[in-house]
């Protein structure tokens, strides 16, 4: 039996029903309403920001030694691990994602807290070379209040990626989940709240504020107490947040969209490449920022490779996320499924060859769910909208390439620069192409592998800043330089 969170938001250290309008959260596998969550209002967001600023300034938090803050993060990880099944079930119900995947996301969230705790304990400030009779220090301090705004596709992992380093750095956090998928952030909020209580730390250090981006998101970003926003979501929203940040002269990190190329060279191990290409685009039903949604295949192997790819794609098992055999689960929401279908219809109208999929599955079993069949398209030039725009669904567009220069020109002809996959047996080709492609992450003979210790982020319209890695904590701090006189030497203008 699925344990649903109460209809309460965590506002300024207190659990209560939001004063904004109710929003139904829907199980996309069935179309049934799971529960209703009241949004918080702009006034409540203001209240949370004010309380967060007070909490961040309280000596018990501000002066807490790093090893004790690390202990808090380990405790949060422990609570996540303890509740792992419940959190994964909740996320599957809320997002439609397969249970295998949500299990992995929950475990990655716990891992993020643990890794960040270790990074925090080993983070060092610097004594810099001095040019006079004084000691010079470069120190890092918390920003104060951080806004963390996340999308619906991998909530628990993207929440943790912001929450862990922001708390490690000594801040208070206002977390805003996506309107379609607030449940797992609320459940995570309960765990963090409990860990804060156990450690006798101010409850106002975390608020979880469900509600629409246009109200709650904007209230967070524009609030004068909020000193940084860490955002994951679409490029248009990221740009909007960036404009407000520029006005406030506030740092912002933006993890945005992608249209990532996945490249199969003539000499690639085709068996591995087929598996990697399919996993790269169709896992998470393509609702992944790094989805390998543009496939480039050496012209000499193009027909052979795409024929086999299409045959195997037809065999992928579509079904509800709760079925352990499911490979392609429903999309997050019926409205999103319809948006994906509209992209495919447009491509069809422009002359695309629909090699497989291109529609929702038919029949009683699929009627109420937000399903869409894994789809392979080709036959369009790289300038076509379907090659340029992020679809964020199980839709792969395939193109041939003639040589390395042709490939690099096509692959880089995109506003995005998030990820790239290269399949080749030649280490020289892999090295050259990996360095020439504009992408924040490049996978060679693998795809969609992640490690919390490796920085992640985009180039070009795919974003600004990096998450993960030892440096993640620094993204939530401000630097201060200190000059400390060590003797009584005469100062300029003295006497
Ligand atoms: P989105 O519409 O940009 O929404 C993301 C978050 O921003 C949601 O919480 C949303 O709230 C909020 N928001 C919307 N308008 C806002 C505003 N004016 N001010 C502040 N916050 C606002 O993106 P999405 O459709 O949920 O997510 C899909 C996108 O995320 C894709 O483009 C995908 O590539 C990207 N993504 C990127 C990464 C990465 O790491 N690079 C990872 C995952 C996803 P509401 O839900 O209430 O609108």
XYZ file of C-alpha atoms and ligand atoms in Angstrom:
543
model
C 0.000 0.000 0.000
C 1.466 3.326 -1.104
C 2.035 5.707 1.791
C 1.188 9.193 0.548
C 2.467 12.327 2.274
C -0.064 14.532 4.048
C -1.279 17.631 2.238
C 1.172 19.831 4.114
C 4.117 21.927 3.046
C 7.146 22.666 5.206
C 6.923 26.426 5.614
C 9.350 28.288 7.859
C 9.993 25.206 9.972
C 6.338 24.218 10.322
C 4.225 21.622 8.520
C 0.915 23.073 7.393
C -1.430 23.130 4.432
C -0.408 25.728 1.862
C -2.693 28.735 1.469
C -2.560 28.589 -2.347
C -4.818 26.591 -4.674
C -4.966 22.767 -4.542
C -3.162 20.812 -7.248
C -3.957 17.183 -8.053
C -0.988 14.881 -8.524
C -1.776 12.155 -10.988
C -0.370 8.652 -11.436
C 0.541 8.739 -15.133
C 0.267 4.952 -15.435
C -3.438 5.019 -14.651
C -4.542 8.619 -14.990
C -5.914 8.428 -11.449
C -5.427 11.235 -8.961
C -3.053 10.087 -6.233
C -3.611 12.961 -3.881
C -4.045 16.705 -3.758
C -1.396 19.091 -2.519
C -2.181 22.703 -1.738
C 0.317 25.150 -3.189
C 1.961 27.639 -0.904
C 1.274 31.304 -1.536
C 3.733 34.088 -2.388
C 3.247 35.411 1.181
C 4.170 32.028 2.645
C 7.238 31.921 0.425
C 8.197 35.318 1.826
C 7.669 34.030 5.368
C 9.854 30.980 4.622
C 12.631 33.173 3.217
C 12.614 35.473 6.255
C 12.669 32.526 8.656
C 15.427 30.871 6.614
C 17.581 33.994 6.899
C 17.135 33.967 10.682
C 17.877 30.250 10.888
C 21.009 30.593 8.749
C 22.299 33.329 11.064
C 21.695 31.418 14.297
C 25.052 30.679 15.947
C 24.109 27.047 16.573
C 24.097 26.572 12.782
C 26.495 29.233 11.600
C 29.232 28.100 13.961
C 28.567 24.376 13.683
C 31.889 22.701 12.919
C 32.195 20.965 9.559
C 32.467 17.479 11.093
C 29.170 18.059 12.890
C 27.485 19.363 9.762
C 28.842 16.249 8.043
C 27.228 14.171 10.767
C 23.869 15.802 9.928
C 24.318 14.867 6.257
C 25.167 11.255 7.183
C 22.034 11.113 9.324
C 19.918 12.339 6.396
C 21.525 9.665 4.194
C 20.702 7.041 6.821
C 17.065 8.145 6.965
C 16.826 8.045 3.151
C 18.336 4.556 3.083
C 15.927 3.420 5.771
C 12.937 4.741 3.792
C 14.350 3.831 0.373
C 11.518 1.545 -0.727
C 8.829 3.997 0.311
C 10.546 6.898 -1.444
C 11.064 4.881 -4.626
C 7.451 3.653 -4.652
C 6.255 7.209 -4.161
C 8.392 8.519 -6.985
C 7.240 5.760 -9.329
C 3.616 6.616 -8.569
C 4.190 10.341 -8.968
C 6.442 10.387 -12.043
C 5.540 7.096 -13.730
C 9.216 6.065 -13.820
C 10.146 2.431 -13.555
C 10.692 1.163 -10.030
C 14.172 -0.014 -10.995
C 15.076 3.522 -11.921
C 13.480 5.230 -8.933
C 15.258 2.740 -6.647
C 18.544 3.829 -8.226
C 17.638 7.517 -7.885
C 16.889 7.135 -4.180
C 20.145 5.336 -3.620
C 21.961 8.059 -5.562
C 20.311 10.688 -3.319
C 21.604 8.937 -0.188
C 25.025 8.600 -1.858
C 25.057 12.315 -2.600
C 24.547 13.162 1.078
C 27.306 10.740 2.104
C 29.786 11.924 -0.526
C 29.078 15.563 0.318
C 29.634 14.843 4.020
C 33.067 13.416 3.177
C 33.881 16.309 0.848
C 32.886 18.748 3.576
C 35.204 17.178 6.128
C 38.117 17.370 3.729
C 37.402 20.846 2.277
C 40.250 23.187 3.147
C 40.673 26.912 3.192
C 43.966 28.312 2.013
C 46.851 30.153 3.558
C 48.071 32.067 0.515
C 51.663 33.218 -0.092
C 52.052 36.491 1.695
C 53.902 39.505 0.253
C 54.477 41.271 3.541
C 54.538 40.889 7.328
C 51.034 39.485 7.493
C 49.304 36.146 7.057
C 46.919 35.968 4.123
C 43.979 33.590 4.178
C 41.334 32.708 1.629
C 38.174 31.568 3.415
C 34.766 30.265 2.380
C 31.545 31.260 4.099
C 27.871 30.386 3.576
C 25.758 32.562 1.310
C 22.789 32.540 3.703
C 19.565 31.517 1.966
C 19.607 29.398 -1.184
C 16.675 28.673 -3.497
C 16.654 25.166 -5.013
C 14.208 24.721 -7.887
C 13.850 21.277 -9.453
C 11.982 19.675 -12.370
C 9.708 16.657 -12.445
C 11.906 14.093 -14.161
C 14.238 12.867 -11.386
C 13.087 14.726 -8.287
C 14.758 12.896 -5.409
C 18.181 12.908 -7.065
C 18.023 16.514 -8.259
C 16.721 17.642 -4.845
C 19.644 15.916 -3.109
C 22.163 17.328 -5.570
C 21.245 20.820 -4.381
C 20.240 20.213 -0.787
C 23.354 18.304 0.291
C 26.003 20.842 -0.824
C 23.845 23.833 0.167
C 23.464 22.515 3.744
C 27.082 21.359 3.826
C 28.111 24.896 2.943
C 26.160 26.221 5.936
C 23.072 27.684 4.240
C 19.327 27.503 4.724
C 17.371 26.176 1.738
C 14.019 26.895 0.109
C 13.244 23.823 -2.014
C 10.582 24.126 -4.728
C 9.598 20.890 -6.456
C 7.780 20.800 -9.791
C 4.029 21.238 -9.609
C 3.395 17.838 -11.235
C 5.628 15.877 -8.835
C 5.816 17.368 -5.321
C 5.439 14.125 -3.348
C 8.982 12.868 -3.016
C 10.336 16.324 -2.082
C 7.724 16.508 0.676
C 8.727 13.052 1.916
C 12.412 14.007 1.776
C 11.542 17.211 3.631
C 10.114 15.126 6.494
C 13.404 13.233 6.779
C 15.575 16.353 6.745
C 13.219 18.039 9.212
C 13.578 15.050 11.541
C 17.376 15.072 11.271
C 17.423 18.805 12.080
C 15.172 18.242 15.102
C 17.310 15.384 16.406
C 20.378 17.607 16.177
C 18.543 20.518 17.864
C 19.148 22.705 14.817
C 16.744 25.453 13.638
C 13.747 23.959 11.803
C 13.632 26.979 9.467
C 16.806 25.753 7.725
C 14.637 23.914 5.223
C 11.325 24.845 3.647
C 9.667 22.659 1.007
C 7.364 24.864 -1.030
C 5.103 23.174 -3.581
C 3.277 25.358 -6.063
C 3.494 26.806 -9.541
C 6.760 28.195 -10.841
C 5.034 31.405 -11.848
C 4.109 32.097 -8.198
C 6.363 30.180 -5.810
C 9.393 29.901 -8.120
C 9.333 33.588 -8.974
C 8.811 34.557 -5.324
C 11.920 32.562 -4.362
C 14.110 33.880 -7.165
C 13.148 37.518 -6.624
C 13.274 37.495 -2.828
C 15.921 39.874 -1.447
C 16.961 37.343 1.229
C 17.735 34.664 -1.353
C 21.419 34.941 -2.229
C 21.707 32.134 -4.773
C 19.392 30.032 -6.888
C 20.293 26.526 -8.001
C 17.954 25.627 -10.828
C 17.362 22.513 -12.909
C 14.789 22.689 -15.665
C 14.080 24.023 -19.125
C 16.272 26.577 -20.910
C 13.488 29.176 -21.241
C 12.863 29.121 -17.471
C 16.609 29.162 -16.797
C 17.038 32.269 -18.938
C 14.238 33.988 -17.074
C 15.813 33.163 -13.718
C 19.197 34.303 -15.056
C 17.739 37.713 -15.919
C 16.424 38.218 -12.370
C 19.755 36.991 -10.970
C 21.615 39.538 -13.091
C 19.384 42.300 -11.740
C 20.049 41.152 -8.154
C 23.758 40.484 -8.875
C 23.172 37.008 -7.453
C 24.997 33.807 -8.391
C 22.901 31.211 -10.117
C 23.550 27.698 -11.347
C 21.501 26.498 -14.290
C 21.200 22.831 -15.281
C 19.144 23.077 -18.457
C 17.987 21.140 -21.488
C 19.831 19.087 -24.073
C 19.726 17.491 -27.508
C 22.666 15.185 -27.068
C 24.403 13.471 -29.991
C 25.257 9.804 -29.788
C 27.748 8.771 -32.431
C 28.404 5.355 -33.973
C 31.620 5.082 -35.972
C 32.205 2.477 -38.656
C 34.503 0.443 -36.390
C 32.189 0.434 -33.348
C 31.223 -2.761 -31.545
C 27.687 -2.731 -32.929
C 26.230 -4.990 -30.278
C 27.356 -2.699 -27.468
C 26.459 0.423 -29.437
C 22.912 -0.826 -30.052
C 22.361 -1.486 -26.363
C 23.938 1.839 -25.386
C 22.019 3.908 -27.928
C 18.688 2.356 -26.912
C 19.374 2.803 -23.213
C 20.614 6.343 -23.846
C 17.359 7.503 -25.385
C 14.605 5.155 -24.231
C 15.427 4.661 -20.534
C 13.380 7.133 -18.460
C 11.174 7.198 -21.581
C 13.534 9.829 -22.935
C 12.660 12.222 -20.108
C 16.247 12.793 -19.231
C 18.256 15.949 -19.815
C 21.131 13.828 -21.158
C 18.966 11.602 -23.382
C 20.970 10.710 -26.495
C 18.242 11.999 -28.780
C 20.285 12.596 -31.964
C 21.889 9.489 -33.420
C 24.714 9.895 -35.944
C 25.857 6.732 -37.724
C 28.722 6.391 -40.214
C 27.062 6.272 -43.634
C 28.628 2.893 -44.495
C 26.808 1.224 -41.570
C 23.745 3.439 -41.468
C 21.098 1.095 -42.928
C 22.445 -1.997 -41.180
C 22.611 -0.254 -37.796
C 19.279 1.552 -37.945
C 17.434 -1.551 -39.259
C 18.625 -3.540 -36.268
C 17.961 -0.657 -33.889
C 14.391 -0.340 -35.141
C 13.799 -4.097 -34.822
C 15.045 -4.091 -31.236
C 13.181 -0.909 -30.342
C 9.922 -2.564 -31.427
C 10.672 -5.306 -28.875
C 11.175 -2.994 -25.912
C 8.723 -3.751 -23.142
C 6.371 -0.838 -22.545
C 4.401 -0.919 -19.308
C 3.726 0.597 -15.903
C 6.708 1.568 -13.799
C 5.599 -0.857 -11.081
C 6.139 -3.887 -13.376
C 9.740 -5.108 -12.915
C 9.852 -6.140 -16.600
C 9.049 -2.658 -17.887
C 11.726 -0.943 -19.949
C 9.725 2.027 -21.224
C 7.333 3.440 -18.615
C 4.645 6.089 -19.167
C 5.544 9.741 -19.520
C 5.141 11.995 -16.507
C 1.802 13.503 -17.480
C -0.815 13.243 -20.200
C -0.135 16.844 -21.202
C 3.536 16.061 -21.663
C 2.707 12.925 -23.695
C 0.585 15.097 -25.987
C 3.446 17.579 -26.385
C 5.794 14.735 -27.378
C 3.216 13.433 -29.879
C 2.923 16.940 -31.375
C 6.694 17.020 -32.047
C 6.430 13.722 -33.904
C 3.398 14.867 -35.906
C 5.282 17.965 -36.963
C 8.262 15.871 -38.076
C 5.911 13.562 -39.987
C 4.353 16.563 -41.710
C 7.849 17.760 -42.663
C 8.535 14.430 -44.347
C 10.199 12.325 -41.632
C 10.250 8.572 -42.070
C 8.704 7.054 -38.931
C 10.713 3.850 -38.629
C 8.849 2.661 -35.511
C 6.506 4.016 -32.839
C 5.161 7.452 -33.653
C 1.996 6.961 -31.630
C 0.584 5.895 -28.275
C 0.056 2.144 -27.860
C -3.472 1.075 -28.676
C -5.892 -1.021 -26.641
C -7.728 -1.096 -23.356
C -4.581 -1.663 -21.298
C -3.067 1.625 -22.402
C -6.154 3.785 -22.562
C -5.778 5.736 -19.313
C -2.016 5.955 -19.009
C 0.323 8.595 -20.492
C 2.108 6.061 -22.709
C 3.994 6.705 -25.927
C 5.779 4.087 -28.000
C 9.555 4.352 -28.403
C 10.013 6.076 -31.718
C 12.782 6.219 -34.318
C 12.639 8.867 -37.041
C 14.938 9.638 -39.943
C 14.968 11.144 -43.408
C 15.149 14.782 -42.348
C 18.084 17.192 -42.619
C 19.807 18.275 -39.440
C 18.189 21.711 -39.706
C 14.719 20.181 -39.086
C 12.984 21.123 -35.841
C 13.022 17.520 -34.626
C 16.843 17.533 -34.797
C 17.162 20.905 -33.091
C 14.476 21.042 -30.388
C 14.460 19.126 -27.140
C 11.504 16.714 -27.136
C 12.095 15.132 -23.714
C 10.357 11.913 -24.683
C 11.151 8.503 -26.231
C 11.927 9.916 -29.667
C 15.216 9.306 -31.462
C 16.147 11.004 -34.704
C 18.811 9.266 -36.796
C 21.183 10.833 -39.332
C 24.128 9.518 -41.383
C 27.521 11.217 -41.457
C 30.283 11.087 -44.071
C 33.488 11.792 -42.155
C 34.705 13.241 -38.882
C 34.456 16.874 -39.976
C 30.913 16.374 -41.259
C 30.012 14.653 -37.999
C 31.491 17.350 -35.754
C 29.830 20.113 -37.777
C 26.411 18.453 -37.448
C 26.799 17.427 -33.806
C 27.880 20.928 -32.759
C 25.144 22.577 -34.828
C 22.893 22.838 -31.774
C 22.116 25.485 -29.201
C 22.620 22.773 -26.586
C 25.822 21.244 -25.215
C 24.958 18.857 -22.425
C 26.178 15.355 -23.267
C 27.535 13.149 -26.024
C 28.130 9.427 -26.602
C 30.888 8.041 -28.825
C 31.030 4.428 -29.997
C 34.321 3.449 -31.617
C 37.091 0.862 -31.298
C 39.798 3.439 -32.024
C 41.093 5.303 -28.967
C 42.499 8.070 -31.201
C 39.098 8.743 -32.780
C 37.478 8.686 -29.348
C 39.967 11.195 -27.943
C 39.826 13.565 -30.919
C 36.052 13.619 -31.193
C 35.513 13.831 -27.421
C 37.629 17.005 -27.426
C 35.899 18.519 -30.471
C 32.276 18.048 -29.391
C 30.751 20.870 -27.358
C 29.269 18.993 -24.410
C 29.629 19.096 -20.638
C 29.839 15.290 -20.414
C 31.158 12.826 -23.004
C 30.731 9.062 -22.680
C 33.025 6.783 -24.672
C 31.683 3.295 -25.371
C 29.146 3.743 -22.602
C 26.261 6.096 -21.896
C 24.317 7.605 -18.994
C 26.757 6.484 -16.299
C 27.050 8.915 -13.391
C 29.300 9.399 -10.448
C 28.676 11.956 -7.722
C 32.412 12.666 -7.609
C 32.460 13.860 -11.238
C 31.255 17.393 -12.006
C 28.111 17.624 -14.119
C 26.695 20.506 -16.140
C 26.182 21.954 -19.572
C 27.783 24.171 -22.171
C 25.932 26.745 -24.312
C 22.144 26.771 -23.698
C 22.467 23.633 -21.574
C 23.515 25.656 -18.596
C 25.902 27.425 -16.351
C 27.890 26.042 -13.429
C 28.504 22.494 -12.275
C 26.906 20.209 -9.731
C 28.517 17.200 -8.015
C 32.210 16.752 -7.336
C 34.232 18.160 -4.444
C 33.736 21.693 -5.727
C 29.923 21.506 -5.441
C 30.013 22.854 -1.873
C 32.010 25.887 -3.061
C 29.139 26.816 -5.359
C 27.090 27.566 -2.251
C 29.706 29.691 -0.508
C 31.210 33.146 -0.737
C 34.926 33.747 -0.602
C 36.551 36.065 1.863
C 40.196 37.145 2.009
C 41.856 37.934 5.288
C 45.109 39.900 5.847
C 46.419 39.536 9.386
C 49.410 41.592 10.495
C 52.165 39.589 12.186
C 54.435 42.318 13.530
C 54.592 45.970 14.448
C 56.210 47.226 11.263
C 55.446 50.864 10.496
C 52.292 51.248 8.433
C 52.180 53.595 5.462
C 51.439 57.136 6.635
C 52.274 56.226 10.247
C 54.104 58.929 12.158
P 10.624 23.824 -16.272
O 9.277 24.056 -16.818
O 11.691 24.800 -16.576
O 10.425 23.702 -14.683
C 11.476 23.425 -13.805
C 11.152 23.995 -12.437
O 11.099 25.419 -12.534
C 9.785 23.572 -11.907
O 9.850 23.430 -10.518
C 8.916 24.753 -12.297
O 7.742 24.870 -11.546
C 9.865 25.892 -12.026
N 9.529 27.144 -12.703
C 8.762 27.327 -13.809
N 8.699 28.653 -14.121
C 9.437 29.303 -13.196
C 9.764 30.672 -12.989
N 9.304 31.650 -13.781
N 10.559 30.997 -11.943
C 11.055 30.033 -11.136
N 10.763 28.714 -11.272
C 9.975 28.350 -12.300
O 11.190 22.418 -16.690
P 10.417 21.036 -16.671
O 9.545 20.979 -17.851
O 9.830 20.811 -15.320
O 11.635 20.020 -16.793
C 12.134 19.590 -17.996
C 13.374 20.360 -18.369
O 14.380 20.211 -17.369
C 13.987 19.831 -19.649
O 14.364 20.894 -20.479
C 15.228 19.100 -19.168
O 16.243 18.989 -20.107
C 15.620 19.918 -17.996
N 16.486 19.139 -17.097
C 17.814 19.449 -17.041
C 18.658 18.710 -16.227
C 20.128 19.031 -16.139
O 20.750 18.628 -15.158
N 20.736 19.720 -17.091
C 18.154 17.654 -15.474
C 16.813 17.364 -15.569
C 15.973 18.123 -16.382
P 6.362 24.246 -12.129
O 6.540 22.795 -12.203
O 5.350 24.626 -11.157
O 6.166 24.877 -13.459
